[in-house]
PDB file of C-alpha atoms in Angstrom:
ATOM      1  CA  MET A   1       0.043  -0.513   0.023  1.00  0.00           C
ATOM      2  CA  GLN A   2       2.696   2.610   0.534  1.00  0.00           C
ATOM      3  CA  SER A   3       4.309   2.121  -2.946  1.00  0.00           C
ATOM      4  CA  PHE A   4       0.364   3.100  -4.161  1.00  0.00           C
ATOM      5  CA  LEU A   5       0.159   6.011  -1.781  1.00  0.00           C
ATOM      6  CA  ASN A   6       3.698   7.348  -2.773  1.00  0.00           C
ATOM      7  CA  GLN A   7       2.899   7.187  -6.785  1.00  0.00           C
ATOM      8  CA  PHE A   8      -0.850   9.327  -5.553  1.00  0.00           C
ATOM      9  CA  ILE A   9       0.471  11.730  -3.267  1.00  0.00           C
ATOM     10  CA  PRO A  10       2.148  14.178  -5.435  1.00  0.00           C
ATOM     11  CA  TRP A  11      -1.236  14.013  -7.856  1.00  0.00           C
ATOM     12  CA  ILE A  12      -3.388  13.884  -5.126  1.00  0.00           C
ATOM     13  CA  GLN A  13      -1.668  16.905  -3.160  1.00  0.00           C
ATOM     14  CA  HIS A  14      -1.039  18.742  -6.185  1.00  0.00           C
ATOM     15  CA  TYR A  15      -4.499  18.726  -8.741  1.00  0.00           C
ATOM     16  CA  GLY A  16      -6.918  17.585  -5.371  1.00  0.00           C
ATOM     17  CA  SER A  17     -10.652  16.816  -6.027  1.00  0.00           C
ATOM     18  CA  VAL A  18      -9.531  16.835 -10.240  1.00  0.00           C
ATOM     19  CA  ALA A  19      -7.403  14.052  -9.043  1.00  0.00           C
ATOM     20  CA  VAL A  20     -10.106  12.075  -6.639  1.00  0.00           C
ATOM     21  CA  PHE A  21     -12.674  12.689  -9.225  1.00  0.00           C
ATOM     22  CA  LEU A  22     -10.139  10.942 -12.461  1.00  0.00           C
ATOM     23  CA  TRP A  23      -8.453   8.094 -10.400  1.00  0.00           C
ATOM     24  CA  LEU A  24     -12.023   6.623  -9.214  1.00  0.00           C
ATOM     25  CA  ALA A  25     -13.701   7.235 -11.914  1.00  0.00           C
ATOM     26  CA  LEU A  26     -11.258   5.302 -13.515  1.00  0.00           C
ATOM     27  CA  GLY A  27     -10.392   2.730 -10.741  1.00  0.00           C
ATOM     28  CA  ILE A  28     -14.580   2.082 -11.607  1.00  0.00           C
ATOM     29  CA  ILE A  29     -14.332   1.586 -15.060  1.00  0.00           C
ATOM     30  CA  ALA A  30     -11.596  -1.058 -14.211  1.00  0.00           C
ATOM     31  CA  LEU A  31      -8.131   0.491 -14.336  1.00  0.00           C
ATOM     32  CA  PRO A  32      -6.283  -1.062 -12.011  1.00  0.00           C
ATOM     33  CA  ILE A  33      -6.617   1.463  -9.116  1.00  0.00           C
ATOM     34  CA  PRO A  34      -7.034  -0.212  -5.761  1.00  0.00           C
ATOM     35  CA  GLU A  35     -10.043   1.992  -4.946  1.00  0.00           C
ATOM     36  CA  GLU A  36     -10.075   1.227  -1.190  1.00  0.00           C
ATOM     37  CA  SER A  37      -7.219   2.187  -0.195  1.00  0.00           C
ATOM     38  CA  LEU A  38      -7.457   5.266  -2.377  1.00  0.00           C
ATOM     39  CA  LEU A  39     -11.109   6.051  -0.287  1.00  0.00           C
ATOM     40  CA  LEU A  40      -8.867   5.839   3.248  1.00  0.00           C
ATOM     41  CA  PHE A  41      -5.887   7.940   2.175  1.00  0.00           C
ATOM     42  CA  ILE A  42      -8.331  10.975   0.967  1.00  0.00           C
ATOM     43  CA  GLY A  43     -10.394  10.360   4.548  1.00  0.00           C
ATOM     44  CA  PHE A  44      -6.446  10.832   6.040  1.00  0.00           C
ATOM     45  CA  LEU A  45      -5.607  13.927   4.066  1.00  0.00           C
ATOM     46  CA  MET A  46      -8.974  15.642   4.980  1.00  0.00           C
ATOM     47  CA  ALA A  47      -7.876  14.300   8.303  1.00  0.00           C
ATOM     48  CA  LYS A  48      -5.033  16.317   8.483  1.00  0.00           C
ATOM     49  CA  ASP A  49      -6.921  19.521   6.640  1.00  0.00           C
ATOM     50  CA  LYS A  50      -4.679  18.806   3.467  1.00  0.00           C
ATOM     51  CA  LEU A  51      -7.689  18.745   1.285  1.00  0.00           C
ATOM     52  CA  PRO A  52     -10.992  20.387   1.756  1.00  0.00           C
ATOM     53  CA  ILE A  53     -13.472  18.276   2.968  1.00  0.00           C
ATOM     54  CA  VAL A  54     -16.441  19.185   1.169  1.00  0.00           C
ATOM     55  CA  SER A  55     -15.544  19.309  -3.068  1.00  0.00           C
ATOM     56  CA  THR A  56     -13.405  16.663  -2.701  1.00  0.00           C
ATOM     57  CA  VAL A  57     -16.491  14.233  -0.982  1.00  0.00           C
ATOM     58  CA  ILE A  58     -18.636  16.147  -4.245  1.00  0.00           C
ATOM     59  CA  ALA A  59     -15.474  15.011  -6.129  1.00  0.00           C
ATOM     60  CA  ALA A  60     -15.149  11.066  -5.223  1.00  0.00           C
ATOM     61  CA  TYR A  61     -19.250  10.650  -5.302  1.00  0.00           C
ATOM     62  CA  ALA A  62     -18.695  12.223  -8.870  1.00  0.00           C
ATOM     63  CA  GLY A  63     -15.913  10.313  -9.899  1.00  0.00           C
ATOM     64  CA  THR A  64     -17.544   6.788  -9.233  1.00  0.00           C
ATOM     65  CA  CYS A  65     -21.219   7.903 -10.174  1.00  0.00           C
ATOM     66  CA  SER A  66     -18.913   8.748 -13.862  1.00  0.00           C
ATOM     67  CA  GLY A  67     -16.766   5.710 -13.237  1.00  0.00           C
ATOM     68  CA  ILE A  68     -20.323   3.247 -13.032  1.00  0.00           C
ATOM     69  CA  THR A  69     -22.241   5.372 -15.571  1.00  0.00           C
ATOM     70  CA  GLY A  70     -19.303   4.766 -18.177  1.00  0.00           C
ATOM     71  CA  SER A  71     -19.146   0.891 -17.839  1.00  0.00           C
ATOM     72  CA  TYR A  72     -22.685   0.757 -18.069  1.00  0.00           C
ATOM     73  CA  GLY A  73     -22.484   2.466 -20.965  1.00  0.00           C
ATOM     74  CA  LEU A  74     -19.601   0.921 -22.547  1.00  0.00           C
ATOM     75  CA  GLY A  75     -21.563  -2.674 -21.514  1.00  0.00           C
ATOM     76  CA  ILE A  76     -24.666  -1.319 -23.800  1.00  0.00           C
ATOM     77  CA  PHE A  77     -22.902  -0.121 -26.669  1.00  0.00           C
ATOM     78  CA  THR A  78     -20.551  -3.292 -26.975  1.00  0.00           C
ATOM     79  CA  SER A  79     -23.246  -6.624 -25.534  1.00  0.00           C
ATOM     80  CA  ARG A  80     -24.622  -7.039 -29.150  1.00  0.00           C
ATOM     81  CA  TYR A  81     -20.671  -7.612 -30.782  1.00  0.00           C
ATOM     82  CA  ILE A  82     -20.010 -10.002 -27.134  1.00  0.00           C
ATOM     83  CA  VAL A  83     -22.960 -11.939 -27.882  1.00  0.00           C
ATOM     84  CA  ARG A  84     -23.140 -12.543 -31.786  1.00  0.00           C
ATOM     85  CA  GLY A  85     -19.419 -12.622 -32.174  1.00  0.00           C
ATOM     86  CA  TRP A  86     -17.870 -13.954 -28.860  1.00  0.00           C
ATOM     87  CA  GLY A  87     -21.318 -15.784 -27.475  1.00  0.00           C
ATOM     88  CA  ARG A  88     -20.696 -18.732 -29.030  1.00  0.00           C
ATOM     89  CA  TYR A  89     -17.076 -19.351 -28.051  1.00  0.00           C
ATOM     90  CA  ILE A  90     -18.232 -18.833 -24.451  1.00  0.00           C
ATOM     91  CA  GLY A  91     -21.287 -20.546 -24.629  1.00  0.00           C
ATOM     92  CA  LEU A  92     -23.427 -17.266 -24.295  1.00  0.00           C
ATOM     93  CA  THR A  93     -26.830 -17.314 -26.553  1.00  0.00           C
ATOM     94  CA  GLU A  94     -29.169 -14.891 -27.418  1.00  0.00           C
ATOM     95  CA  LYS A  95     -31.421 -17.454 -25.359  1.00  0.00           C
ATOM     96  CA  ARG A  96     -29.079 -17.419 -22.644  1.00  0.00           C
ATOM     97  CA  PHE A  97     -28.440 -13.221 -22.598  1.00  0.00           C
ATOM     98  CA  GLN A  98     -32.115 -12.905 -22.643  1.00  0.00           C
ATOM     99  CA  ARG A  99     -32.302 -15.095 -18.996  1.00  0.00           C
ATOM    100  CA  ALA A 100     -29.414 -13.340 -17.924  1.00  0.00           C
ATOM    101  CA  HIS A 101     -31.530 -10.042 -18.428  1.00  0.00           C
ATOM    102  CA  ASN A 102     -34.528 -11.648 -16.533  1.00  0.00           C
ATOM    103  CA  TRP A 103     -32.678 -11.809 -13.607  1.00  0.00           C
ATOM    104  CA  PHE A 104     -30.667  -8.783 -13.606  1.00  0.00           C
ATOM    105  CA  GLU A 105     -34.437  -7.042 -13.964  1.00  0.00           C
ATOM    106  CA  ARG A 106     -35.363  -8.907 -10.629  1.00  0.00           C
ATOM    107  CA  PHE A 107     -32.022  -9.131  -8.849  1.00  0.00           C
ATOM    108  CA  GLY A 108     -29.539  -7.405 -10.363  1.00  0.00           C
ATOM    109  CA  LYS A 109     -30.496  -3.913  -8.654  1.00  0.00           C
ATOM    110  CA  TRP A 110     -29.092  -5.013  -5.616  1.00  0.00           C
ATOM    111  CA  ALA A 111     -26.486  -6.234  -6.772  1.00  0.00           C
ATOM    112  CA  LEU A 112     -25.646  -2.983  -8.520  1.00  0.00           C
ATOM    113  CA  CYS A 113     -26.060  -1.608  -4.152  1.00  0.00           C
ATOM    114  CA  ILE A 114     -23.827  -4.321  -3.078  1.00  0.00           C
ATOM    115  CA  GLY A 115     -20.917  -4.958  -5.648  1.00  0.00           C
ATOM    116  CA  TYR A 116     -19.096  -2.154  -4.624  1.00  0.00           C
ATOM    117  CA  PHE A 117     -18.529  -3.800  -1.374  1.00  0.00           C
ATOM    118  CA  ILE A 118     -16.661  -6.804  -3.288  1.00  0.00           C
ATOM    119  CA  PRO A 119     -13.494  -6.051  -5.392  1.00  0.00           C
ATOM    120  CA  GLY A 120     -13.524  -6.800  -8.852  1.00  0.00           C
ATOM    121  CA  VAL A 121     -17.103  -7.388  -8.555  1.00  0.00           C
ATOM    122  CA  ARG A 122     -18.080  -3.351  -8.960  1.00  0.00           C
ATOM    123  CA  HIS A 123     -16.323  -3.499 -11.754  1.00  0.00           C
ATOM    124  CA  LEU A 124     -18.172  -6.341 -13.632  1.00  0.00           C
ATOM    125  CA  THR A 125     -21.749  -4.259 -12.586  1.00  0.00           C
ATOM    126  CA  GLY A 126     -21.800  -1.916 -14.292  1.00  0.00           C
ATOM    127  CA  TYR A 127     -20.945  -3.059 -17.683  1.00  0.00           C
ATOM    128  CA  VAL A 128     -23.351  -6.203 -16.835  1.00  0.00           C
ATOM    129  CA  ALA A 129     -26.303  -4.219 -15.990  1.00  0.00           C
ATOM    130  CA  GLY A 130     -25.433  -1.780 -19.441  1.00  0.00           C
ATOM    131  CA  ALA A 131     -25.564  -5.350 -21.395  1.00  0.00           C
ATOM    132  CA  LEU A 132     -28.295  -6.277 -20.432  1.00  0.00           C
ATOM    133  CA  LYS A 133     -29.968  -2.828 -20.797  1.00  0.00           C
ATOM    134  CA  LEU A 134     -31.203  -2.733 -17.705  1.00  0.00           C
ATOM    135  CA  CYS A 135     -33.615   0.772 -16.787  1.00  0.00           C
ATOM    136  CA  TYR A 136     -31.356   3.565 -16.959  1.00  0.00           C
ATOM    137  CA  LYS A 137     -33.429   5.154 -13.977  1.00  0.00           C
ATOM    138  CA  HIS A 138     -33.130   1.739 -11.801  1.00  0.00           C
ATOM    139  CA  PHE A 139     -29.553   1.196 -12.781  1.00  0.00           C
ATOM    140  CA  ALA A 140     -28.453   4.536 -11.763  1.00  0.00           C
ATOM    141  CA  ILE A 141     -30.885   4.561  -8.735  1.00  0.00           C
ATOM    142  CA  PHE A 142     -28.812   1.657  -7.077  1.00  0.00           C
ATOM    143  CA  ALA A 143     -25.539   2.047  -8.591  1.00  0.00           C
ATOM    144  CA  TYR A 144     -25.329   5.494  -6.953  1.00  0.00           C
ATOM    145  CA  CYS A 145     -26.714   4.794  -3.854  1.00  0.00           C
ATOM    146  CA  GLY A 146     -24.200   1.797  -3.910  1.00  0.00           C
ATOM    147  CA  GLY A 147     -21.401   4.059  -4.493  1.00  0.00           C
ATOM    148  CA  ILE A 148     -22.097   6.737  -2.425  1.00  0.00           C
ATOM    149  CA  ALA A 149     -22.238   4.352   0.662  1.00  0.00           C
ATOM    150  CA  TRP A 150     -18.875   2.534  -0.386  1.00  0.00           C
ATOM    151  CA  ALA A 151     -17.460   5.913  -1.061  1.00  0.00           C
ATOM    152  CA  SER A 152     -18.500   7.001   2.402  1.00  0.00           C
ATOM    153  CA  LEU A 153     -17.685   4.240   4.673  1.00  0.00           C
ATOM    154  CA  PHE A 154     -13.796   4.047   3.475  1.00  0.00           C
ATOM    155  CA  MET A 155     -13.244   7.965   3.781  1.00  0.00           C
ATOM    156  CA  SER A 156     -15.061   7.841   7.145  1.00  0.00           C
ATOM    157  CA  LEU A 157     -13.075   5.252   8.060  1.00  0.00           C
ATOM    158  CA  GLY A 158      -9.880   7.069   7.096  1.00  0.00           C
ATOM    159  CA  TYR A 159     -11.111  10.423   8.298  1.00  0.00           C
ATOM    160  CA  PHE A 160     -12.156   8.913  12.130  1.00  0.00           C
ATOM    161  CA  PHE A 161      -9.468   6.555  12.706  1.00  0.00           C
ATOM    162  CA  TYR A 162      -6.955   9.038  11.405  1.00  0.00           C
ATOM    163  CA  LYS A 163      -5.353   9.633  14.616  1.00  0.00           C
ATOM    164  CA  PRO A 164      -6.016   6.252  16.313  1.00  0.00           C
ATOM    165  CA  ILE A 165      -4.196   4.857  13.448  1.00  0.00           C
ATOM    166  CA  ASN A 166      -1.282   7.202  14.337  1.00  0.00           C
ATOM    167  CA  ALA A 167      -0.852   6.419  17.721  1.00  0.00           C
ATOM    168  CA  PHE A 168      -0.422   3.030  17.109  1.00  0.00           C
ATOM    169  CA  ILE A 169       1.514   2.956  14.788  1.00  0.00           C
ATOM    170  CA  GLY A 170       3.770   6.011  17.170  1.00  0.00           C
ATOM    171  CA  ALA A 171       3.506   3.217  19.830  1.00  0.00           C
ATOM    172  CA  LEU A 172       4.306   0.494  17.789  1.00  0.00           C
ATOM    173  CA  HIS A 173       7.670   2.269  16.517  1.00  0.00           C
ATOM    174  CA  ALA A 174       8.600   3.024  19.681  1.00  0.00           C
ATOM    175  CA  HIS A 175       7.881  -0.736  21.020  1.00  0.00           C
ATOM    176  CA  THR A 176       9.617  -1.890  17.825  1.00  0.00           C
ATOM    177  CA  VAL A 177      12.830   0.233  18.881  1.00  0.00           C
ATOM    178  CA  SER A 178      12.835  -0.520  22.667  1.00  0.00           C
ATOM    179  CA  LEU A 179      12.777  -4.238  21.491  1.00  0.00           C
ATOM    180  CA  LEU A 180      15.748  -3.585  18.828  1.00  0.00           C
ATOM    181  CA  GLN A 181      17.823  -1.984  21.717  1.00  0.00           C
ATOM    182  CA  LEU A 182      17.134  -5.064  23.904  1.00  0.00           C
ATOM    183  CA  PHE A 183      19.239  -6.880  21.152  1.00  0.00           C
TER     184      PHE A 183
END
């Protein structure tokens, strides 16, 4: 995690909310960014008054919602190509595609909401919802609520546990140094 943070510190400190928006949007679309670590780090920076709270939180929410909407749009535009062009290689027929659509209409909305909390799943739910042509209104309600809850949880953990974690790390460091001096 430390090397990840070292790469993103200059970007986030220099560009602030714009970097938060871009990294989260690109991460949700599927750029390999550990979003949970990023959100915890953003919470830490807000607790240290290195980032403004309101604009950073808005940027995080907007980035999360933009990313999932982008993957939804990609799912809409690529679904028929994937089913017709590649479906026969992976056993995806029109009939199976329709069954998946019906299942997603019934239960998939909740997968959009809960999927944010499962790494890897959050990256796929937008594509699947788009590919299965889930009604945009339902997609937006569930995906955006899930995204806001997910971003809020991890930013809050970083914000509220910044001081206890720093105190713990400081105490751990002091005790480690003391133990090393014994040997």
